[in-house]
Amino acid sequence: MSKDEILNKLSEAVVAGKIEQAKAGAQEALAAKMEALTAINEGLVKGMSIVGDKYAARQVYLPQVLMSAHTMYAGLDILLPAIPKADVANRTRCAICVVEGDVHDIGKNIVKTMLTAGGYDCIDLGKDVPTEKVITTAETDKVKIVALSTLMTPTMDAMKDIIDGLIESGYRSKVKVCIGGPPTSPAFAKEIGADHRDANAQDCVAWLKTAV
Amino acid sequence: MTDSMTHVERVMAALTNEKADRLPTYPIACGVNRKLLNGGKGVSYRDWCHDPKLFAQAFIEGQKYFDFDFAIGLMDLSVMAGDLGAHVRMDEQNTPFVDVPLINSPEDYEKLEVPDIRKGRSGVLLEGTKIFSQALAGQVITAGFIEGPLLALSQTAGAERMFMDMFTNPSAVHKALEVTSAYDAEMVKAFGETGCNGLCWDYLWANYSCLGDVEYGEFESPYAMKLNQLTIDNGMALAIHNCADLPHLDTQITKFKPAIYSMAYYPLIPGSPSASEVIEKGYADNCLVAGQIDPQLFVRGTVEKISKVTSDLCHEVKTALCKRNLNARYCIASGCEVPPDVNTKLENIKAVVDVTKREGVLN
């Protein structure tokens, strides 16, 4: 199988949400001595970008996006360990989570997928994450981006607590903080001192590309 | 401005497109009303949603305090999932939510069983609705509130899992939907015995940010159509609430034919329909549409700000209704539930009602 055929196989697997095809394509890429980063960017990520565009155009919906995301991760599980350590270190690191008191993580997972597809090294802290853990992770892992999500109104204040904690620790100036979730707004982002709020994952990644 | 019609007269006029003194109003104040209990000291969310008398009394006190046109008994969206067996996290002042889904494999869908609706929080919901519906009978239009079958399943399984299983295990998802629909059907019949005038359905996933027409048409519409008819057959008006950003209006208003449709507006999301657009496109011709004040304003806005927003909405709506030759076919409401947050400002809820009484007057 030629290099282009392997890349197409990876891309098509992500678009169609075919996990086994993505795994096979990833193995074939490594067997063909293809650089893992090439297989990721020109195969898996290309496919995810197509899905992202289709989602934005309302041509596919959340079930398809989630299937594609899981397919991409299945391929990444095989390809990421093959990337030279120096290349991994060059990727911009991002911590992402659903804030304390909330477990609704579907939006966070979509944003994480798009960030990963955008070349960011995502530390997924999960859901219902204690404020202190976010602050500590930002510092110890030297992240450049903190992405916070919540679905519920009562937990919005946890976003402010995190930003206040980052200011207190002296790390705020070294990191961009973006927030998302239905109850949030650009005005709320401004009020709590976040750098950005977006309504969708792709626009958020596009903003980060210019901001970081 | 003094109202010249009673709440019931006004809503009935709005529902039948007869002349009314003003636009009806109902900021969706439910859990927040618990702040009025205990002599104004309030009660915890946990206590409120486990005690039918407290649940009901909050709506009764809310009516006295705010003078709404409706009372709609929303508890939260984890009632059914909790009674199906999922673990519900119950913080003192936060809305309860499922933190441990019940479904962890395709086989688990087939293990779901309809619970005893007289036990658990379903029983609290039914009994509480009965108490406040009887107490407020003749004063306002009352309604129960119920989660649709797909919403109940997504809460039980976790939305992400369910969405993917729609793709990979559709028959398992359908089997589970048969159970949540049967659960809903039992609840409908029981709500029909509470004396509430209507039943408000939350069909949350009819949202183009989540599902297309094909997916919604397969995984909820057929079940919802039966439950909608069952609602009417049990003597209740059909109401639908959908606070999503891009609701399926053609399905949920044109096809489902509810008497009342409650919706939100997301000005930053392209395509999210504003109040005037909804009216201009004919969705209020045969349905009382309700919306679309940003719920966050009740927490973070000032009285001046929310009064201005309400006034602007009243004028926007009246202009659009006039162009369409409609009467009071729009209810000034919040786009979603007024956050039941301890920091929600009761004076902002009152301001919406007071401004609607003044600026919603119809000639």
PDB file of N, CA and C in Angstrom, chain B residues 20 114 121 162 183 219 237 247 269 320 323 332:
ATOM      1  N   ALA B  20     -56.496  39.480  24.589  1.00  0.00           N
ATOM      2  CA  ALA B  20     -56.107  39.422  26.004  1.00  0.00           C
ATOM      3  C   ALA B  20     -55.637  40.817  26.432  1.00  0.00           C
ATOM      4  N   VAL B 114     -39.011  -0.575  34.241  1.00  0.00           N
ATOM      5  CA  VAL B 114     -39.811   0.550  34.730  1.00  0.00           C
ATOM      6  C   VAL B 114     -39.906   0.435  36.253  1.00  0.00           C
ATOM      7  N   ARG B 121     -38.154   9.596  43.701  1.00  0.00           N
ATOM      8  CA  ARG B 121     -38.504  11.001  43.453  1.00  0.00           C
ATOM      9  C   ARG B 121     -39.609  11.145  42.422  1.00  0.00           C
ATOM     10  N   MET B 162     -24.621   7.028  24.904  1.00  0.00           N
ATOM     11  CA  MET B 162     -25.864   6.774  24.177  1.00  0.00           C
ATOM     12  C   MET B 162     -25.755   7.218  22.708  1.00  0.00           C
ATOM     13  N   TYR B 183     -42.160   3.891  31.035  1.00  0.00           N
ATOM     14  CA  TYR B 183     -42.050   4.647  32.295  1.00  0.00           C
ATOM     15  C   TYR B 183     -42.776   5.987  32.132  1.00  0.00           C
ATOM     16  N   PHE B 219     -34.912   8.127  16.793  1.00  0.00           N
ATOM     17  CA  PHE B 219     -34.721   7.788  18.205  1.00  0.00           C
ATOM     18  C   PHE B 219     -35.634   8.529  19.183  1.00  0.00           C
ATOM     19  N   ALA B 237     -53.187  19.588  28.643  1.00  0.00           N
ATOM     20  CA  ALA B 237     -52.670  20.304  27.476  1.00  0.00           C
ATOM     21  C   ALA B 237     -51.219  19.887  27.271  1.00  0.00           C
ATOM     22  N   PRO B 247     -33.279  24.485  18.023  1.00  0.00           N
ATOM     23  CA  PRO B 247     -34.345  23.491  18.188  1.00  0.00           C
ATOM     24  C   PRO B 247     -34.986  23.069  16.867  1.00  0.00           C
ATOM     25  N   ILE B 269     -25.029  32.292  18.558  1.00  0.00           N
ATOM     26  CA  ILE B 269     -24.980  31.101  17.707  1.00  0.00           C
ATOM     27  C   ILE B 269     -25.765  31.359  16.427  1.00  0.00           C
ATOM     28  N   ALA B 320     -44.142  41.899  16.237  1.00  0.00           N
ATOM     29  CA  ALA B 320     -44.179  40.700  15.381  1.00  0.00           C
ATOM     30  C   ALA B 320     -45.568  40.066  15.383  1.00  0.00           C
ATOM     31  N   LYS B 323     -47.928  42.127  13.190  1.00  0.00           N
ATOM     32  CA  LYS B 323     -47.706  41.890  11.756  1.00  0.00           C
ATOM     33  C   LYS B 323     -48.361  40.585  11.315  1.00  0.00           C
ATOM     34  N   ILE B 332     -43.922  35.902  27.900  1.00  0.00           N
ATOM     35  CA  ILE B 332     -42.604  36.420  28.283  1.00  0.00           C
ATOM     36  C   ILE B 332     -42.049  35.515  29.394  1.00  0.00           C
TER      37      ILE B 332
END
